[in-house]
Structure formats: structure tokens, C-alpha cells
Amino acid sequence: MSIFVKRKTRDGLRQRQTLQQSAEREFKRQFFGLLLVIITWSLAMGWLLALATNAQSATPSAEIGTVDVVPAQYKLGQELYLENCSTCHIAIPPAVLPTQTWKNLLEDSQHYGAQLKPLVDPPRILVWKYLSTFSRVKLDDEETPYRLSNSRYFKALHPGVKLSRPVQLGSCVSCHPSANDYNFRRLTAEWK
């Protein structure tokens, strides 16, 4: 082989090695650039999430007075229930009586000895959806309770509570000072 061919082969080999080294350097540079972008993105997202979380926890949330958090689709039913029931007495949370009790109360114009003008549709349907969603199921062998003192749910929600007087709608305020405002979460100091 001639010197010219050997030199050309060596020059070609060097060029390929140089190109290969250049390509490897470019690949490493792109890899580290991408890695830097991913790390920066992750840190930025973590920082923003931390800010959002801290802002949420620093803001005092509105007190949830009802026993259950009421989703938006039941809010109007709850408002209508309160509007119609809390004008004469303390409106009690649906959870303290079974669904069947609420159904019977909505259908009957005789309400604990008083003649009431029955709710008509659509308000009745909205109130019923609210009450049926947040009340509880009555057992098959259980009588339908119409008084809090006969409701096993009322008893279950008040375990170990020694009541100083018979349970009546007006007596709720003795332990739940904000019951008139439909807030049953706030308790008197002796029950905290």
C-alpha cells in the first residue's frame, strides 16, 4: 500500500474519531441540559405546591357547622329545609333520624299536633333529596321513630352522653350552643 493511501486512511480514521468524540460531547451536553431542565422544573413545581399549600392552611377556613359537608347539588335542598323547618323549632341534622321518618314527615300535613301547609314540588323534591341523602337507613324490624329519644341514630351520635333532662328539640342548645344556627359541631366547654 502506498504512503498516500495509508495517510488518507489514517486521516479518515482521525476524522471519524474526532466526529465520534464530538458527537459524544454533544450527547452528554444535551443529556445534562435535559437533566438540568427536569430538576429545575421539579423544584419550581415543588416550590409552587408548597406556596399553595401554605396559603391554604394559613387562611382560616369557614367553620362547617352541619354534621356533614353538603355538596353544592344539595345546598338548595338544605336551605329550603332550614327555611321551612327552623322557623318553628331547631332544625336537626338529617342523620339523627332514619330516612323513613323524614319521608313520613314530608308527606304528612299533621306535624306533631300542628296542621302544616305541605311542601309542594319542586321545593319538596329538593328537600327530600337533601334529607334522604344525609339521613340513615331504618332496619327492617325497627319501628319508625318520630322522637329523638327513640332514635337509635341519635343515641349512636351521642355515645356516653348523660343528658340532664329528656331529649327535646329545644334541649339541643344546652350542649350545642349554636344549634339555632344549624351548627352542631360547636359544643359547650363541658363537652369539648
XYZ file of N, CA and C in Angstrom:
576
model
N 0.823 -1.151 0.000
C 0.000 0.000 0.000
C 0.880 1.230 0.000
N 0.419 2.216 -0.687
C 1.247 3.405 -0.800
C 1.086 4.292 0.419
N 2.017 5.161 0.584
C 2.016 6.085 1.717
C 0.794 7.007 1.627
N 0.469 7.357 0.413
C -0.669 8.246 0.215
C -1.960 7.587 0.701
N -2.185 6.321 0.426
C -3.379 5.591 0.823
C -3.383 5.417 2.341
N -2.189 5.088 2.907
C -2.118 4.922 4.358
C -2.442 6.225 5.070
N -1.902 7.326 4.537
C -2.134 8.619 5.159
C -3.624 8.986 5.052
N -4.235 8.725 3.906
C -5.640 9.018 3.695
C -6.500 8.187 4.650
N -6.134 6.925 4.857
C -6.859 6.054 5.764
C -6.723 6.559 7.192
N -5.496 6.934 7.585
C -5.271 7.465 8.918
C -6.029 8.774 9.133
N -6.037 9.643 8.131
C -6.756 10.914 8.244
C -8.268 10.663 8.371
N -8.763 9.707 7.627
C -10.190 9.363 7.696
C -10.546 8.794 9.064
N -9.636 7.953 9.598
C -9.854 7.360 10.919
C -9.867 8.452 11.989
N -8.936 9.391 11.879
C -8.887 10.500 12.833
C -10.145 11.358 12.734
N -10.581 11.604 11.531
C -11.792 12.401 11.349
C -13.005 11.695 11.969
N -13.094 10.380 11.759
C -14.208 9.640 12.361
C -14.114 9.672 13.878
N -12.925 9.513 14.434
C -12.755 9.559 15.881
C -13.111 10.951 16.413
N -12.680 11.967 15.702
C -12.981 13.340 16.103
C -14.490 13.580 16.043
N -15.127 13.113 14.961
C -16.584 13.253 14.835
C -17.304 12.476 15.930
N -16.810 11.284 16.223
C -17.425 10.461 17.262
C -17.279 11.135 18.623
N -16.087 11.654 18.903
C -15.870 12.350 20.180
C -16.753 13.598 20.260
N -16.884 14.289 19.161
C -17.724 15.478 19.112
C -19.183 15.100 19.350
N -19.625 14.026 18.746
C -21.000 13.556 18.928
C -21.230 13.129 20.374
N -20.255 12.460 20.983
C -20.389 12.049 22.388
C -20.477 13.267 23.300
N -19.650 14.271 23.037
C -19.694 15.500 23.835
C -21.056 16.200 23.683
N -21.546 16.246 22.455
C -22.849 16.860 22.199
C -23.967 16.096 22.923
N -23.891 14.761 22.873
C -24.883 13.928 23.569
C -24.836 14.183 25.069
N -23.647 14.234 25.660
C -23.509 14.498 27.091
C -24.050 15.881 27.442
N -23.747 16.845 26.582
C -24.222 18.205 26.828
C -25.754 18.253 26.784
N -26.360 17.577 25.796
C -27.814 17.535 25.695
C -28.420 16.778 26.884
N -27.802 15.684 27.272
C -28.293 14.888 28.394
C -28.287 15.714 29.681
N -27.148 16.372 29.956
C -27.070 17.175 31.172
C -27.985 18.398 31.101
N -28.163 18.951 29.906
C -29.100 20.065 29.727
C -30.529 19.627 30.041
N -30.907 18.467 29.517
C -32.241 17.930 29.786
C -32.413 17.615 31.269
N -31.400 17.027 31.870
C -31.436 16.720 33.298
C -31.587 18.006 34.119
N -30.881 19.050 33.727
C -30.972 20.336 34.416
C -32.389 20.917 34.285
N -32.981 20.815 33.105
C -34.347 21.306 32.894
C -35.332 20.535 33.774
N -35.200 19.214 33.836
C -36.098 18.386 34.656
C -35.965 18.730 36.135
N -34.755 18.883 36.615
C -34.530 19.227 38.025
C -35.099 20.605 38.327
N -34.845 21.570 37.446
C -35.364 22.922 37.650
C -36.888 22.912 37.666
N -37.502 22.199 36.720
C -38.963 22.086 36.653
C -39.514 21.467 37.944
N -38.896 20.395 38.411
C -39.352 19.723 39.627
C -39.257 20.641 40.837
N -38.164 21.341 40.970
C -38.005 22.267 42.089
C -39.035 23.395 42.030
N -39.255 23.925 40.835
C -40.229 25.011 40.681
C -41.636 24.525 41.033
N -42.004 23.348 40.569
C -43.332 22.821 40.863
C -43.485 22.522 42.364
N -42.444 21.990 42.973
C -42.479 21.732 44.413
C -42.625 23.019 45.212
N -41.907 24.041 44.788
C -41.971 25.332 45.465
C -43.375 25.927 45.336
N -43.939 25.885 44.121
C -45.291 26.411 43.910
C -46.328 25.627 44.714
N -46.185 24.331 44.755
C -47.107 23.498 45.528
C -47.009 23.820 47.019
N -45.797 24.025 47.490
C -45.603 24.389 48.898
C -46.242 25.744 49.200
N -46.098 26.690 48.291
C -46.728 28.001 48.483
C -48.242 27.876 48.527
N -48.790 27.106 47.603
C -50.247 26.935 47.560
C -50.748 26.248 48.821
N -50.047 25.247 49.286
C -50.444 24.515 50.486
C -50.364 25.414 51.708
N -49.298 26.175 51.831
C -49.152 27.079 52.971
C -50.193 28.174 52.942
N -50.522 28.682 51.759
C -51.532 29.731 51.654
C -52.890 29.187 52.070
N -53.170 27.944 51.708
C -54.444 27.339 52.077
C -54.534 27.121 53.580
N -53.476 26.625 54.182
C -53.527 26.342 55.613
C -53.453 27.614 56.448
N -52.878 28.685 55.910
C -52.798 29.936 56.650
C -54.124 30.673 56.641
N -54.941 30.415 55.618
C -56.239 31.058 55.520
C -57.225 30.309 56.404
N -57.858 30.983 57.343
C -58.824 30.264 58.183
C -60.014 29.834 57.339
N -60.328 28.564 57.413
C -61.454 28.063 56.632
C -62.747 28.364 57.369
N -63.803 28.496 56.606
C -65.108 28.749 57.205
C -65.501 27.545 58.051
N -66.081 27.817 59.174
C -66.472 26.733 60.061
C -67.611 25.938 59.437
N -67.482 24.636 59.471
C -68.537 23.758 58.972
C -69.421 23.446 60.164
N -70.594 24.005 60.177
C -71.474 23.837 61.320
C -72.303 22.575 61.262
N -72.688 22.175 60.055
C -73.527 20.995 59.966
C -72.697 19.757 60.251
N -73.374 18.696 60.501
C -72.681 17.449 60.799
C -71.930 16.968 59.571
N -72.548 17.091 58.401
C -71.929 16.658 57.156
C -71.598 17.863 56.286
N -70.533 17.737 55.493
C -70.232 18.740 54.486
C -71.232 18.505 53.358
N -71.948 19.534 52.975
C -73.018 19.394 51.987
C -72.516 19.843 50.618
N -72.471 18.907 49.652
C -72.055 19.273 48.292
C -73.032 20.270 47.659
N -72.573 20.972 46.650
C -73.342 22.039 46.009
C -74.712 21.577 45.523
N -74.815 20.348 45.007
C -76.095 19.907 44.446
C -77.180 19.727 45.511
N -76.804 19.705 46.799
C -77.791 19.553 47.876
C -77.972 20.835 48.685
N -77.215 21.880 48.373
C -77.266 23.127 49.153
C -78.655 23.768 49.130
N -79.283 23.819 47.959
C -80.598 24.434 47.867
C -81.618 23.640 48.684
N -81.530 22.325 48.628
C -82.415 21.489 49.438
C -82.214 21.749 50.918
N -80.954 21.912 51.329
C -80.661 22.217 52.730
C -81.240 23.582 53.111
N -81.059 24.571 52.243
C -81.585 25.908 52.529
C -83.104 25.887 52.651
N -83.767 25.156 51.760
C -85.228 25.052 51.833
C -85.674 24.314 53.097
N -84.931 23.288 53.464
C -85.229 22.564 54.709
C -85.140 23.521 55.900
N -84.056 24.273 55.966
C -83.879 25.212 57.077
C -84.944 26.308 57.049
N -85.253 26.806 55.878
C -86.242 27.861 55.737
C -87.623 27.396 56.226
N -87.961 26.139 55.939
C -89.280 25.631 56.294
C -89.345 25.039 57.689
N -88.248 24.536 58.208
C -88.298 23.827 59.492
C -87.758 24.632 60.665
N -86.797 25.494 60.430
C -86.192 26.194 61.569
C -86.944 27.449 61.965
N -88.047 27.756 61.287
C -88.829 28.921 61.701
C -89.634 28.630 62.965
N -89.983 27.357 63.186
C -90.786 26.990 64.364
C -89.962 26.298 65.451
N -88.921 25.606 65.059
C -88.096 24.876 66.031
C -86.684 24.723 65.473
N -85.788 24.197 66.272
C -84.423 23.947 65.822
C -84.465 22.875 64.736
N -83.844 23.170 63.612
C -83.746 22.166 62.543
C -82.637 21.196 62.937
N -82.964 19.927 62.927
C -81.973 18.926 63.331
C -81.311 18.329 62.097
N -80.079 17.869 62.235
C -79.396 17.247 61.101
C -80.152 15.990 60.656
N -80.227 15.749 59.363
C -80.937 14.572 58.865
C -80.415 13.256 59.437
N -79.174 13.226 59.839
C -78.552 11.975 60.299
C -79.122 11.438 61.603
N -79.840 12.253 62.352
C -80.334 11.770 63.648
C -81.630 10.978 63.553
N -82.262 10.997 62.391
C -83.483 10.211 62.183
C -83.339 9.399 60.896
N -83.978 8.254 60.819
C -83.871 7.457 59.598
C -84.645 8.074 58.428
N -84.304 7.669 57.234
C -84.912 8.172 56.011
C -86.428 8.035 56.041
N -86.940 6.920 56.545
C -88.381 6.686 56.581
C -89.102 7.735 57.422
N -88.496 8.163 58.508
C -89.097 9.213 59.338
C -89.238 10.501 58.536
N -88.169 10.875 57.843
C -88.193 12.106 57.046
C -89.233 12.007 55.931
N -89.326 10.855 55.307
C -90.302 10.659 54.227
C -91.714 10.858 54.770
N -92.013 10.239 55.899
C -93.340 10.366 56.501
C -93.635 11.809 56.919
N -92.635 12.495 57.465
C -92.836 13.884 57.886
C -93.125 14.797 56.698
N -92.461 14.554 55.577
C -92.691 15.379 54.384
C -94.065 15.127 53.754
N -94.563 13.913 53.898
C -95.835 13.560 53.265
C -97.049 13.912 54.121
N -96.864 14.089 55.419
C -97.985 14.281 56.340
C -98.145 15.759 56.691
N -99.360 16.267 56.568
C -99.602 17.666 56.935
C -99.775 17.825 58.448
N -100.004 16.714 59.155
C -100.061 16.738 60.618
C -98.631 16.613 61.136
N -98.162 17.654 61.783
C -96.764 17.685 62.228
C -96.736 17.866 63.733
N -96.667 16.764 64.439
C -96.582 16.778 65.899
C -97.712 17.617 66.515
N -98.914 17.401 66.026
C -100.086 18.075 66.578
C -100.418 19.395 65.909
N -99.605 19.848 65.008
C -99.873 21.108 64.306
C -100.216 20.809 62.848
N -101.149 21.566 62.311
C -101.517 21.414 60.908
C -100.595 22.316 60.086
N -99.841 21.711 59.180
C -98.907 22.475 58.353
C -99.358 22.475 56.903
N -98.997 23.529 56.220
C -99.209 23.569 54.780
C -98.092 22.713 54.176
N -98.437 21.640 53.485
C -97.383 20.753 52.975
C -96.538 21.414 51.890
N -95.295 21.001 51.840
C -94.411 21.470 50.766
C -94.895 20.888 49.449
N -94.794 21.664 48.392
C -95.171 21.181 47.067
C -93.933 21.138 46.187
N -94.030 20.400 45.109
C -92.889 20.291 44.182
C -92.664 21.622 43.476
N -91.476 21.968 43.143
C -90.189 21.315 43.256
C -89.478 21.465 44.607
N -89.838 22.436 45.469
C -89.108 22.516 46.743
C -89.132 21.213 47.545
N -90.265 20.523 47.532
C -90.368 19.263 48.283
C -89.344 18.248 47.773
N -89.172 18.186 46.466
C -88.205 17.241 45.881
C -86.783 17.599 46.302
N -86.468 18.887 46.286
C -85.121 19.322 46.693
C -84.859 19.009 48.169
N -85.847 19.283 49.016
C -85.695 18.976 50.450
C -85.562 17.473 50.636
N -86.380 16.704 49.931
C -86.320 15.246 50.046
C -84.951 14.708 49.616
N -84.405 15.226 48.540
C -83.071 14.762 48.091
C -82.025 15.046 49.152
N -82.105 16.218 49.764
C -81.165 16.550 50.831
C -81.348 15.612 52.028
N -82.580 15.486 52.498
C -82.848 14.663 53.682
C -82.525 13.185 53.429
N -82.918 12.664 52.292
C -82.680 11.236 52.018
C -81.196 10.933 51.828
N -80.453 11.896 51.318
C -79.007 11.681 51.124
C -78.266 11.648 52.451
N -78.655 12.495 53.386
C -77.904 12.623 54.636
C -78.544 11.919 55.828
N -79.688 11.291 55.620
C -80.281 10.501 56.704
C -79.774 9.066 56.591
N -80.270 8.214 57.454
C -79.766 6.842 57.518
C -80.893 5.845 57.289
N -80.512 4.639 57.013
C -81.476 3.582 56.713
C -82.073 3.027 58.007
N -83.371 2.772 57.961
C -84.064 2.151 59.094
C -83.975 0.636 58.922
N -83.741 -0.053 60.018
C -83.706 -1.511 59.963
C -85.101 -2.059 59.699
N -85.194 -3.215 59.052
C -86.499 -3.801 58.720
C -87.351 -4.072 59.949
N -86.748 -4.544 61.027
C -87.505 -4.889 62.229
C -87.642 -3.717 63.212
N -87.227 -2.543 62.796
C -87.234 -1.369 63.668
C -88.491 -0.525 63.416
N -89.084 -0.002 64.484
C -90.202 0.925 64.342
C -89.664 2.270 63.884
N -90.450 2.977 63.129
C -90.039 4.300 62.654
C -90.124 5.291 63.814
N -88.984 5.830 64.244
C -89.011 6.764 65.377
C -89.422 8.171 64.925
N -90.258 8.811 65.728
C -90.665 10.186 65.447
C -90.157 11.156 66.506
N -89.496 10.643 67.500
C -88.919 11.464 68.561
C -87.427 11.166 68.643
N -86.646 12.180 68.957
C -85.197 11.989 69.076
C -84.852 10.930 70.116
N -85.577 10.917 71.197
C -85.278 9.968 72.276
C -85.482 8.513 71.843
N -86.248 8.286 70.787
C -86.479 6.924 70.289
C -85.563 6.554 69.129
N -84.758 7.473 68.675
C -83.906 7.239 67.510
C -82.575 6.610 67.910
N -82.307 5.433 67.368
C -81.021 4.795 67.683
C -79.865 5.595 67.086
N -80.119 6.368 66.039
C -79.066 7.195 65.453
C -78.714 8.351 66.379
N -79.719 8.944 66.993
C -79.447 9.998 67.962
C -78.578 9.443 69.085
N -78.939 8.259 69.551
C -78.171 7.617 70.633
C -76.755 7.277 70.173
N -76.622 6.822 68.938
C -75.298 6.465 68.408
C -74.419 7.703 68.233
N -75.032 8.832 67.906
C -74.273 10.076 67.731
C -73.923 10.740 69.059
N -74.497 10.248 70.142
C -74.245 10.803 71.474
C -73.806 9.694 72.435
N -72.758 8.947 72.115
C -72.356 7.834 72.990
C -71.823 8.346 74.329
N -72.285 7.740 75.367
C -71.783 8.078 76.698
C -72.207 9.435 77.209
N -73.103 10.118 76.514
C -73.553 11.433 76.966
C -74.685 11.241 77.965
N -74.475 11.731 79.148
C -75.505 11.684 80.190
C -76.303 12.982 80.093
N -77.524 12.873 79.607
C -78.359 14.062 79.435
C -79.083 14.367 80.736
N -79.044 15.632 81.129
C -79.627 16.038 82.412
C -81.144 16.133 82.357
N -81.702 16.220 81.152
C -83.158 16.293 81.011
C -83.581 15.514 79.770
N -84.862 15.237 79.615
C -85.319 14.479 78.450
C -84.966 15.182 77.129
N -84.718 14.379 76.132
C -84.316 14.910 74.827
C -85.519 15.536 74.136
N -85.358 16.810 73.807
C -86.345 17.550 73.025
C -85.576 18.439 72.064
N -86.258 18.929 71.047
C -85.567 19.790 70.086
C -84.949 21.010 70.754
N -85.622 21.577 71.722
C -85.099 22.756 72.407
C -83.916 22.464 73.303
N -83.747 21.218 73.726
C -82.654 20.891 74.644
C -81.312 20.745 73.934
N -81.303 20.759 72.615
C -80.035 20.643 71.870
C -79.083 21.784 72.231
N -79.651 22.967 72.478
C -78.850 24.164 72.732
C -78.011 24.032 74.002
N -78.433 23.193 74.935
C -77.671 23.062 76.176
C -76.273 22.490 75.920
N -76.105 21.682 74.907
C -74.780 21.132 74.569
C -74.205 21.749 73.292
N -75.098 22.125 72.377
C -74.713 22.723 71.096
C -75.195 24.175 71.085
N -74.394 25.107 71.605
C -74.868 26.489 71.758
C -75.254 27.171 70.443
N -74.780 26.673 69.312
C -75.106 27.275 68.020
C -76.126 26.457 67.242
N -76.856 25.596 67.928
C -77.849 24.751 67.250
C -78.917 25.586 66.552
N -79.234 26.746 67.098
C -80.216 27.617 66.440
C -79.734 28.081 65.067
N -78.427 28.092 64.868
C -77.830 28.473 63.584
C -77.453 27.244 62.758
N -77.981 26.094 63.137
C -77.723 24.819 62.458
C -76.249 24.423 62.538
N -75.604 24.799 63.631
C -74.212 24.436 63.867
C -74.183 23.462 65.044
N -74.010 22.195 64.727
C -73.989 21.164 65.769
C -72.564 20.711 66.076
N -71.584 21.309 65.440
C -70.189 20.970 65.720
C -69.660 21.731 66.929
N -70.126 22.930 67.136
C -69.676 23.715 68.281
C -70.351 23.177 69.530
N -69.529 22.870 70.520
C -70.037 22.295 71.769
C -69.738 23.227 72.929
N -70.489 23.078 74.018
C -70.191 23.834 75.234
C -68.886 23.315 75.813
N -68.275 24.081 76.683
C -66.960 23.754 77.235
C -66.948 22.397 77.939
N -68.019 22.029 78.594
C -68.017 20.752 79.341
C -67.973 19.534 78.431
N -68.331 19.666 77.141
C -68.350 18.516 76.233
C -67.180 18.491 75.278
N -66.303 19.471 75.335
C -65.146 19.503 74.414
C -64.100 18.507 74.793
